[in-house]
Tab-separated table of C-alpha atoms in Angstrom:
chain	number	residue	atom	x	y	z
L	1	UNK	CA	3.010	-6.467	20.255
L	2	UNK	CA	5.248	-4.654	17.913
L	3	UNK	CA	7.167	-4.220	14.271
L	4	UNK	CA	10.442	-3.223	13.359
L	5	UNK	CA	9.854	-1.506	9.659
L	6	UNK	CA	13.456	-1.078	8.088
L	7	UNK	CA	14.281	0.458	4.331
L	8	UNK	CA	17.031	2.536	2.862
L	9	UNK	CA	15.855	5.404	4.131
L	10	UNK	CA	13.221	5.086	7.143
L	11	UNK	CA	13.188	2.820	10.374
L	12	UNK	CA	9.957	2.773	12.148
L	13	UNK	CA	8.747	0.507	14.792
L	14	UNK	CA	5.002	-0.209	14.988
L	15	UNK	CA	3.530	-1.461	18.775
L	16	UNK	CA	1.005	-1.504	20.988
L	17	UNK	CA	1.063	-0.944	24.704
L	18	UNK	CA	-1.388	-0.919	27.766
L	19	UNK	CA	0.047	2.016	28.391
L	20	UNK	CA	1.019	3.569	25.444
L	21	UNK	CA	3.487	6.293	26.814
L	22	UNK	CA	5.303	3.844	28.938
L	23	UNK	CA	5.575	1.895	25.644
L	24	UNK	CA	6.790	4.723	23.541
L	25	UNK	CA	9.452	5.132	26.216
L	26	UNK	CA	10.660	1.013	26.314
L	27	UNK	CA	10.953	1.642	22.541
L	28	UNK	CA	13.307	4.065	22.580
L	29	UNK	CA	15.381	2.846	25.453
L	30	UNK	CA	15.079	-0.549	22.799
L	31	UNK	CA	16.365	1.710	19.987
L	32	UNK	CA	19.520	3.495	22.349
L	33	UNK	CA	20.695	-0.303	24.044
L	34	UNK	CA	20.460	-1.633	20.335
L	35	UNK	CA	22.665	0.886	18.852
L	36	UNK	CA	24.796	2.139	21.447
L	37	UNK	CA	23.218	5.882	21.461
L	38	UNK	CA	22.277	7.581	24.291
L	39	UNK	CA	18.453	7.789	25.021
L	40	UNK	CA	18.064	11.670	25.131
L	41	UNK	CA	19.778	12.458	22.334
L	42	UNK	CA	17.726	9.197	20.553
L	43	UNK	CA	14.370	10.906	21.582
L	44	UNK	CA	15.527	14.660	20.133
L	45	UNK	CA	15.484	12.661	16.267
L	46	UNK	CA	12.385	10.340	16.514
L	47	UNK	CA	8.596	10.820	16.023
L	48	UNK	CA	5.765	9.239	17.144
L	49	UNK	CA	2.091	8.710	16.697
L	50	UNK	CA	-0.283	7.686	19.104
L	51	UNK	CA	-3.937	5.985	18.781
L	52	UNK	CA	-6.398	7.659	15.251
L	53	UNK	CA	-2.919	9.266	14.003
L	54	UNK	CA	-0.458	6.037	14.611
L	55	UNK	CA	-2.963	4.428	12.223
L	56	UNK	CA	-3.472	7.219	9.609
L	57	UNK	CA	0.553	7.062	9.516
L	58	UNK	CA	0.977	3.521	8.752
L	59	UNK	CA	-2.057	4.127	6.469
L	60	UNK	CA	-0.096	6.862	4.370
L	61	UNK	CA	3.140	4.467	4.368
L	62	UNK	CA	1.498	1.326	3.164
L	63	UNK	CA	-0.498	3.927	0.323
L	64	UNK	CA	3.202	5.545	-0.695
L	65	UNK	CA	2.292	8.951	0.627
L	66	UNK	CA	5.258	9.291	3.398
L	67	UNK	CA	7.762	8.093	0.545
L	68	UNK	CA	10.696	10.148	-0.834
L	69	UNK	CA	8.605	9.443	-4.182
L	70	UNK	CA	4.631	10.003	-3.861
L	71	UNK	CA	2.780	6.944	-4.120
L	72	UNK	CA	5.634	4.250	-5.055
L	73	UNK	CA	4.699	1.027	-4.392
L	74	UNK	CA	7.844	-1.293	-2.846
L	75	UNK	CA	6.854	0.489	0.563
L	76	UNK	CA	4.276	-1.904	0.488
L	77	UNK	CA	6.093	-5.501	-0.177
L	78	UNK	CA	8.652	-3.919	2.054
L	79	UNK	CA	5.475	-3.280	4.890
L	80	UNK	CA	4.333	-7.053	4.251
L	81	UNK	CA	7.857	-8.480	4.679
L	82	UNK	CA	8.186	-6.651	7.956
L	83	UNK	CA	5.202	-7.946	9.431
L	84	UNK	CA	5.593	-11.816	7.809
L	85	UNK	CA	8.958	-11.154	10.114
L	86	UNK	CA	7.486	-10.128	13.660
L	87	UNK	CA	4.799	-12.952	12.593
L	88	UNK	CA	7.270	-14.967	12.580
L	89	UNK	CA	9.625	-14.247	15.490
L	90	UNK	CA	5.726	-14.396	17.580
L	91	UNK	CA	5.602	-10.294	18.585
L	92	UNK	CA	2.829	-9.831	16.376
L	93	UNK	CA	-0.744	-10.252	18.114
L	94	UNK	CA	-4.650	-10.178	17.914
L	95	UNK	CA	-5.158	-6.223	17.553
L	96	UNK	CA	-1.792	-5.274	15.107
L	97	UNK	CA	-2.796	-8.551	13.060
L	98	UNK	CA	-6.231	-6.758	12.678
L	99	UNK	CA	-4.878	-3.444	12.249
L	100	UNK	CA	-1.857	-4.407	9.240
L	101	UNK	CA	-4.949	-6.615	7.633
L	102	UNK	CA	-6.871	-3.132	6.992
L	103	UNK	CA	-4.120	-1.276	6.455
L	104	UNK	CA	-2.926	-3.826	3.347
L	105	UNK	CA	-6.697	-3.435	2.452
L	106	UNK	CA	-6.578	0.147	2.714
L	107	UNK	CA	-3.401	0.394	0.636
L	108	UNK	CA	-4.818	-1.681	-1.917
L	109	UNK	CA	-8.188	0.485	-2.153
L	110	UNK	CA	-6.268	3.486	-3.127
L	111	UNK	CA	-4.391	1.862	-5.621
L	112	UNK	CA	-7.532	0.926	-7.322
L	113	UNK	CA	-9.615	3.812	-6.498
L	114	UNK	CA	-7.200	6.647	-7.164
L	115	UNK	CA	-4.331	7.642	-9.847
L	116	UNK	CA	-1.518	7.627	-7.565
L	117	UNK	CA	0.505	4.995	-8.972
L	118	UNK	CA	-0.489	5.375	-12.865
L	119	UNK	CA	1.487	8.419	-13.833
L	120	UNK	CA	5.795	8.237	-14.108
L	121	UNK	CA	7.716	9.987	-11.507
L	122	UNK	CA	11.443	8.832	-12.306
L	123	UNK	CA	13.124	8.680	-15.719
L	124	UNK	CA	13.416	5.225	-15.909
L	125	UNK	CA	9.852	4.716	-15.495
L	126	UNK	CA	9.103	7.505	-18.136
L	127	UNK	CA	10.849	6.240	-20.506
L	128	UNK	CA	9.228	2.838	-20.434
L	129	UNK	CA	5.987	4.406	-20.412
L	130	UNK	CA	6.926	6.261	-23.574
L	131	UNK	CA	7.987	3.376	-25.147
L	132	UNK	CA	4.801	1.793	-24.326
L	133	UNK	CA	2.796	4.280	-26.056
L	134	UNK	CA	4.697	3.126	-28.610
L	135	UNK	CA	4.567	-0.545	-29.121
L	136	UNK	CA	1.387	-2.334	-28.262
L	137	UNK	CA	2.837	-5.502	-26.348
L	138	UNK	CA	6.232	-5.462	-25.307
L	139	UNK	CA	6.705	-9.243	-25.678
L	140	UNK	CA	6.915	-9.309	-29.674
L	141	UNK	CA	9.799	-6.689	-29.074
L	142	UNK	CA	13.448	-6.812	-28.621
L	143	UNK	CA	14.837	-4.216	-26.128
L	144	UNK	CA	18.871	-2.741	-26.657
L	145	UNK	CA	19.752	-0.731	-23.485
L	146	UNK	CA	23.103	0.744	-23.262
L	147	UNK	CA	25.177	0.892	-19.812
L	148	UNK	CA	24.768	-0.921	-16.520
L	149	UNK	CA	24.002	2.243	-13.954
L	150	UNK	CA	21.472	2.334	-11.438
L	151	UNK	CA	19.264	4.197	-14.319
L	152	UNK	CA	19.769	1.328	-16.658
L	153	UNK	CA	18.994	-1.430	-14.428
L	154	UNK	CA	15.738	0.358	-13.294
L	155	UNK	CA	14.810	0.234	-16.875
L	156	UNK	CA	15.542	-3.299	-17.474
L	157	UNK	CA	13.029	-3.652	-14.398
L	158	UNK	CA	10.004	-1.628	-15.297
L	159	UNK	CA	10.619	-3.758	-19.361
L	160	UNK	CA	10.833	-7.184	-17.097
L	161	UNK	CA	7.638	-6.416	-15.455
L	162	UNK	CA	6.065	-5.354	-19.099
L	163	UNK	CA	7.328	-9.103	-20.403
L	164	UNK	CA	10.100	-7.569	-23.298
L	165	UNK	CA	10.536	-10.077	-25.823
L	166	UNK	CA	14.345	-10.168	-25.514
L	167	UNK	CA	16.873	-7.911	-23.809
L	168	UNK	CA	20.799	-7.030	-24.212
L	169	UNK	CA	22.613	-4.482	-22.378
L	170	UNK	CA	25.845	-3.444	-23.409
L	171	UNK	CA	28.763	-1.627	-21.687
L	172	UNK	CA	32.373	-0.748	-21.513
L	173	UNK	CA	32.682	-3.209	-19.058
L	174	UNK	CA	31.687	-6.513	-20.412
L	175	UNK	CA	31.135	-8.818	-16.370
L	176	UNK	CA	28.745	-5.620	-15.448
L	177	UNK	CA	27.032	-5.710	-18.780
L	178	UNK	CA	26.356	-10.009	-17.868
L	179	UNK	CA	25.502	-9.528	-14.457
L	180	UNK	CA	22.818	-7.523	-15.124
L	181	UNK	CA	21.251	-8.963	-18.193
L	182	UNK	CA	21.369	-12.418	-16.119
L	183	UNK	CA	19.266	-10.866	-13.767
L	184	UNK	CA	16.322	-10.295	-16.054
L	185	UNK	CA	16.914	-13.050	-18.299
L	186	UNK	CA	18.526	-10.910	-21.362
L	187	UNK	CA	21.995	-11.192	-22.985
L	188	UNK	CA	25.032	-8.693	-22.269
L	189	UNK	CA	27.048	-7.629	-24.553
L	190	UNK	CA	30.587	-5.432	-25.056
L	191	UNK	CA	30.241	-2.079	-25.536
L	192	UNK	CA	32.408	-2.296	-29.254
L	193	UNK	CA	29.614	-5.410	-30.606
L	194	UNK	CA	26.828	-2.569	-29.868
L	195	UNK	CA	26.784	-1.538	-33.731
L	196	UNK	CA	26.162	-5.553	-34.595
L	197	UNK	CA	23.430	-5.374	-32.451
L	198	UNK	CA	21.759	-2.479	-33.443
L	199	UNK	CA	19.847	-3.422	-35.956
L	200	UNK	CA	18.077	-6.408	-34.162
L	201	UNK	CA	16.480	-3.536	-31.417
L	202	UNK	CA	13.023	-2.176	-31.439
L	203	UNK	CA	13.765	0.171	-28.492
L	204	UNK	CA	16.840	1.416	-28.120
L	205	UNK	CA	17.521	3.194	-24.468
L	206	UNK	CA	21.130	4.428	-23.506
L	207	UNK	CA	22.525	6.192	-19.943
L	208	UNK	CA	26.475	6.212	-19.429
L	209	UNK	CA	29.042	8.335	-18.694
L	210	UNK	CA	30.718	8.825	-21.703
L	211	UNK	CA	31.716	12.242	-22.610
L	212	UNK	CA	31.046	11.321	-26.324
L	213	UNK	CA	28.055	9.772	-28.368
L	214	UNK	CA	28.267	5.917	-28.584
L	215	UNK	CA	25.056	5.725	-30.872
L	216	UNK	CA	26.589	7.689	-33.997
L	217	UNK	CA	24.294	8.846	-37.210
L	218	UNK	CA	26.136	6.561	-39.628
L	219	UNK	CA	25.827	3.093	-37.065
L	220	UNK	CA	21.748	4.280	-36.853
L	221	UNK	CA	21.451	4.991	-40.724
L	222	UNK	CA	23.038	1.126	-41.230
L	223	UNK	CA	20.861	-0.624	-38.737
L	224	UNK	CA	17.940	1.083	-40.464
L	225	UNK	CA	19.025	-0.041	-43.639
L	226	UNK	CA	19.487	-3.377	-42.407
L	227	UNK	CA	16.334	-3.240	-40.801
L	228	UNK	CA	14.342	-2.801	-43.876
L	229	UNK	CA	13.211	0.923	-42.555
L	230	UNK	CA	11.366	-0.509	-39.500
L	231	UNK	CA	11.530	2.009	-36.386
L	232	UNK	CA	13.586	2.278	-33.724
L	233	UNK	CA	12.040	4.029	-31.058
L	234	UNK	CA	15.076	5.507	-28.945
L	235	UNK	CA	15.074	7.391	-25.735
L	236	UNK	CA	18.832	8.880	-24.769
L	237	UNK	CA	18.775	9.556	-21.138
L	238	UNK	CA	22.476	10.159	-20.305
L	239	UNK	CA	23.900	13.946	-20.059
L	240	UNK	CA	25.812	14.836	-22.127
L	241	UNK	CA	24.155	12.558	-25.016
L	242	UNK	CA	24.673	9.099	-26.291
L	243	UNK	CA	22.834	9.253	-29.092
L	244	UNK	CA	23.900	12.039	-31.923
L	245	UNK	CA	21.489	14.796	-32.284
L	246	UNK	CA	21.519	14.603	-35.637
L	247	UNK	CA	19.275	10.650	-35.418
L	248	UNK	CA	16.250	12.683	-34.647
L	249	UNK	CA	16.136	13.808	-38.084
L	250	UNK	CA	15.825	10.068	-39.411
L	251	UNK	CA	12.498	9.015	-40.694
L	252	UNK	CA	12.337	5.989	-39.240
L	253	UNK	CA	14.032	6.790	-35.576
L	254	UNK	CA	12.023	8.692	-32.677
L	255	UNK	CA	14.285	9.576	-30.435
L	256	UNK	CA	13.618	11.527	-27.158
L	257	UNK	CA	15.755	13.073	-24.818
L	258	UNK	CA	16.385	13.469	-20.815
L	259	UNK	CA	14.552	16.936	-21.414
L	260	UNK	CA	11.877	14.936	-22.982
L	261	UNK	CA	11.456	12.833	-20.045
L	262	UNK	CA	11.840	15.288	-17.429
L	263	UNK	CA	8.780	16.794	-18.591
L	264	UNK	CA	7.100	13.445	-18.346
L	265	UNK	CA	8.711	13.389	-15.128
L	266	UNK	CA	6.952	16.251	-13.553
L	267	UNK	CA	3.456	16.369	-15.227
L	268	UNK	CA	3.825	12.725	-13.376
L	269	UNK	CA	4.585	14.555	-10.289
L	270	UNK	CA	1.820	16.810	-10.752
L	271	UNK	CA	-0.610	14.221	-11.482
L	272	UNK	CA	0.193	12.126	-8.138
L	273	UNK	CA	-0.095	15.050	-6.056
L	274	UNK	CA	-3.561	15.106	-7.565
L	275	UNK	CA	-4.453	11.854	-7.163
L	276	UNK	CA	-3.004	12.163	-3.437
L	277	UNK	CA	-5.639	14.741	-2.342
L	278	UNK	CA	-8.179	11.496	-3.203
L	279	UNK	CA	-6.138	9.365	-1.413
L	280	UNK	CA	-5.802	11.079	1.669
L	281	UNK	CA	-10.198	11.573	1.236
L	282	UNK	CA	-10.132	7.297	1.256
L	283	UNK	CA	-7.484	7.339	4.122
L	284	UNK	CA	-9.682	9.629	7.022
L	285	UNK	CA	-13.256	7.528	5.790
L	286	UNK	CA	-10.701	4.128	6.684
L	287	UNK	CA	-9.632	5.648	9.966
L	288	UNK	CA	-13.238	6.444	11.267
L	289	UNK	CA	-14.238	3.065	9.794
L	290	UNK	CA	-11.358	1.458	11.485
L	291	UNK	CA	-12.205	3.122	14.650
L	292	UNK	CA	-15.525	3.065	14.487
L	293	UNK	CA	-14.745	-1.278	14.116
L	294	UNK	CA	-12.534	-0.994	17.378
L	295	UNK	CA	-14.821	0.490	19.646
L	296	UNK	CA	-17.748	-1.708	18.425
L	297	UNK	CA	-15.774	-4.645	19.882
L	298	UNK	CA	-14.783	-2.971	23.180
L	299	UNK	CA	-19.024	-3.445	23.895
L	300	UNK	CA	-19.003	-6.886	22.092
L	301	UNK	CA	-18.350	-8.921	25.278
L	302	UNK	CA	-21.203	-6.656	27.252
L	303	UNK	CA	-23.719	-7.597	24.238
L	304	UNK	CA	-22.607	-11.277	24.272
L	305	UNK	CA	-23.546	-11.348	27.929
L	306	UNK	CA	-26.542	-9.296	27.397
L	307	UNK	CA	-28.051	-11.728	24.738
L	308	UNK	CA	-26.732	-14.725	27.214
L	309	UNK	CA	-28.803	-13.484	29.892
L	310	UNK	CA	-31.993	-12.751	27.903
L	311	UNK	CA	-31.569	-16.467	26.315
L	312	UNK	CA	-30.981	-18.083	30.276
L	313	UNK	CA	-34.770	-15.706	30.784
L	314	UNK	CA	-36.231	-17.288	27.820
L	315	UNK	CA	-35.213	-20.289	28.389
L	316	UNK	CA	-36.544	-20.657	32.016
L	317	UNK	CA	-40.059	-19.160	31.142
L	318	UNK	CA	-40.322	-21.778	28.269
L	319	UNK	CA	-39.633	-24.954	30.750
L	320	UNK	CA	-42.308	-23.415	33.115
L	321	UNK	CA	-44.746	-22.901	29.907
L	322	UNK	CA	-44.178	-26.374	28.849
L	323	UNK	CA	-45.088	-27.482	31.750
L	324	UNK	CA	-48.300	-25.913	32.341
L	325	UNK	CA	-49.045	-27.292	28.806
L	326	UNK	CA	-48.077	-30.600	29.783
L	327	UNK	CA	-50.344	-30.211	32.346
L	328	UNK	CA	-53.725	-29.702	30.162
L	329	UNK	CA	-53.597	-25.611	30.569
L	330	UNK	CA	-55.275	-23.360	28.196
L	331	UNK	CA	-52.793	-22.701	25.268
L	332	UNK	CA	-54.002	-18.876	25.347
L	333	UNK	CA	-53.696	-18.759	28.907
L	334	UNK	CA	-50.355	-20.232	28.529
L	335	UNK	CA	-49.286	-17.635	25.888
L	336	UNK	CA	-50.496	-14.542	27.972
L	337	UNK	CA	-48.015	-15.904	31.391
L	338	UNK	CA	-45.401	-16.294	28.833
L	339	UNK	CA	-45.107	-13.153	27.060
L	340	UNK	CA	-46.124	-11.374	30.487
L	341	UNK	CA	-43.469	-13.516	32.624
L	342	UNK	CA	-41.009	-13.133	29.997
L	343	UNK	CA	-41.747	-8.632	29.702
L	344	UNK	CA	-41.299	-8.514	33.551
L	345	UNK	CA	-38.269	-10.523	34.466
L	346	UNK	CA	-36.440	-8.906	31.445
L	347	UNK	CA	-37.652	-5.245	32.354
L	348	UNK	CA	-37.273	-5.917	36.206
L	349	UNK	CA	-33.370	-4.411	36.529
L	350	UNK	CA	-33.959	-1.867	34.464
L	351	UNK	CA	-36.862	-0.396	36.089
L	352	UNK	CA	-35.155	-1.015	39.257
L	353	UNK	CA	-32.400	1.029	38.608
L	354	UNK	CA	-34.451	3.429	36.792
L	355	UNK	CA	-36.570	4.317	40.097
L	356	UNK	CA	-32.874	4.750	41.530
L	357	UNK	CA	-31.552	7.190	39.094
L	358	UNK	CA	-34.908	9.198	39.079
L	359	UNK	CA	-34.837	9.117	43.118
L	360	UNK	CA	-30.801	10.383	42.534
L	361	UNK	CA	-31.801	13.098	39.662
L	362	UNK	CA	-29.263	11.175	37.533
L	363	UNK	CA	-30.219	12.674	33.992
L	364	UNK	CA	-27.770	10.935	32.206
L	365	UNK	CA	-28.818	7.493	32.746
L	366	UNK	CA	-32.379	8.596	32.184
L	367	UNK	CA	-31.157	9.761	28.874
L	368	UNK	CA	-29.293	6.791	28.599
L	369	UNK	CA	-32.270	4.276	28.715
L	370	UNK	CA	-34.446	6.710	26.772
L	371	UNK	CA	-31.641	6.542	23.846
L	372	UNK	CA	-31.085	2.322	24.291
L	373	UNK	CA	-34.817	1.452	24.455
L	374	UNK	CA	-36.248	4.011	21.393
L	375	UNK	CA	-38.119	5.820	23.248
L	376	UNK	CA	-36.997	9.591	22.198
């Protein structure tokens, strides 16, 4: 059985072998044919887990602890894809099915058990949880973000996801500016119809690359006047600034800056590493219940045979005590051959091999039957 996992930055294959260093070996020969590498100079830049550990790892992936940001959560869709793939090209079987079932359990219990995906650890995502602290429900608000980087879509994300009432995004470059807002349902705009638009915007969030402001103190002091002195709440993420210092002394603006948010940024930080030390508590009681579940049904097909047997025993002492009731015997008397018939055949192996290890001096069976029958 196996899983290719493949992101921007991690490639991991999850499998399971008979033999599990014979397997760990056909994966990397896999890995060199695939990409033309050789297979020594493959194995000097890979890691591997085997057995309890192989499991905590894929544990900590699915939770967001192994990612380049603690505790994000698009490891996780990305995880699920994976496996929906290898379910689909047939390479996933009985024991991974069982094991990614826990893990997406697992992953899901430390999301609800533990803070490691409630505090902001990137500016986009701090400034939307500003601006939530802010307004009470995003959808009765119009949001006005300003540039089309990576930064900028990230925000128009996180305010998808918090259902914003209406979006535009403006830039210099007016396709980029629709491209985006198309993908989140908003409006783009041109950079020079930004001061028409101003006044219309609740929150105001800008990141480009200009080397001057494109927010200036005049353009806010009309759109507040225009507004009828309702706030803008404004957070200027780009360095050097897009919105003029000078805003932040406006009643009605609150503006916040990249410093602001960096701050936000690492309390976040400091907060997930926190909440990690809880996950990782939930993570080893999962393994050792996980474990624990795996060896239980190594012995499953012993007990199923054990309770067979013991049912074939019952069932043959019944038929003969039927039968002595069918043939006008005592019902007591037919109760005491039971129960007896039924204690000896079922103790007869035992004590058998009992005798045997006492005769051999072999302690730990002794010990063994002591332990199985209560008898300590």
């Amino acid at each position: 059985e196996a899983m290719i996992l493949s992101t921007c930055n991690r490639v991991e294959i999850v499998a399971r072998a008979d033999d599990a260093r014979k397997g760990l070996r056909e994966v990397l020969a896999f890995l060199a044919n695939d990409r033309g590498v050789d297979a020594g100079e493959l194995d000097a830049c890979t890691y591997h887990y085997l057995d309890r550990e192989a499991a905590r790892h894929l544990y900590r992936v699915a939770a967001g602890l192994d990612s380049m940001v603690l505790g994000e959560p698009q490891i996780l869709g990305q995880l699920k894809d994976a496996y929906r793939d290898a379910e689909g090209a047939g390479t996933i079987g009985k024991k991974l099915s069982q094991l990614f079932q826990h893990t997406f359990s697992v992953a899901k219990k430390v999301r609800t058990d533990t803070e490691i995906g409630s505090s902001p650890v990137s500016v986009a995502y701090a400034a939307v949880t500003l601006a939530q602290q802010f307004f009470s429900d995003f959808r009765k608000h119009t949001a006005l973000l300003v540039g089309a980087g990576v930064t900028i879509e990230l925000v128009a994300k996180h305010l998808k996801r918090k259902e914003i009432g209406r979006l535009f995004v403006a830039n210099r470059n007016l396709s980029r500016a629709h491209d985006l807002a198309n993908q989140f349902g908003g409006f783009g705009l041109a950079l020079s119809d930004l001061e028409g638009t101003l006044p219309e915007a609740d929150l105001l969030i800008s990141s480009t690359a200009s080397p001057t402001a494109v927010v200036t103190l005049p353009q806010m002091e009309a759109a507040i006047k225009a507004r009828r002195r309702k706030p803008i709440f404004a957070v200027d993420i780009a360095v050097p600034r897009d919105i003029e210092a000078e805003i932040s002394k406006l009643n009605d603006v609150y503006l916040y800056t990249i410093d602001d948010l960096n701050k936000v940024v690492l309390e976040g930080q400091g907060s997930r590493e926190e909440a990690a030390q809880d996950a990782n508590r939930i993570l080893d009681e999962e393994i050792s219940r996980y474990l624990n579940m795996e060896r239980a049904k190594q012995v499953a097909p012993l007990i199923t045979a054990l309770r067979e047997n013991a049912n074939s025993v019952r069932a043959d002492i019944l038929k003969q005590a039927q039968k002595r009731l069918a043939k006008g015997a005592d019902g007591q008397e037919v109760l005491e051959y039971a129960t007896a018939a039924l204690m000896k055949k079922m103790l007869h192996n035992t004590s058998v091999k009992l005798r045997q290890a006492g005769e051999n001096s072999e302690t730990k069976i002794i010990a063994a039957a002591r332990a199985l029958f209560g008898l300590d």
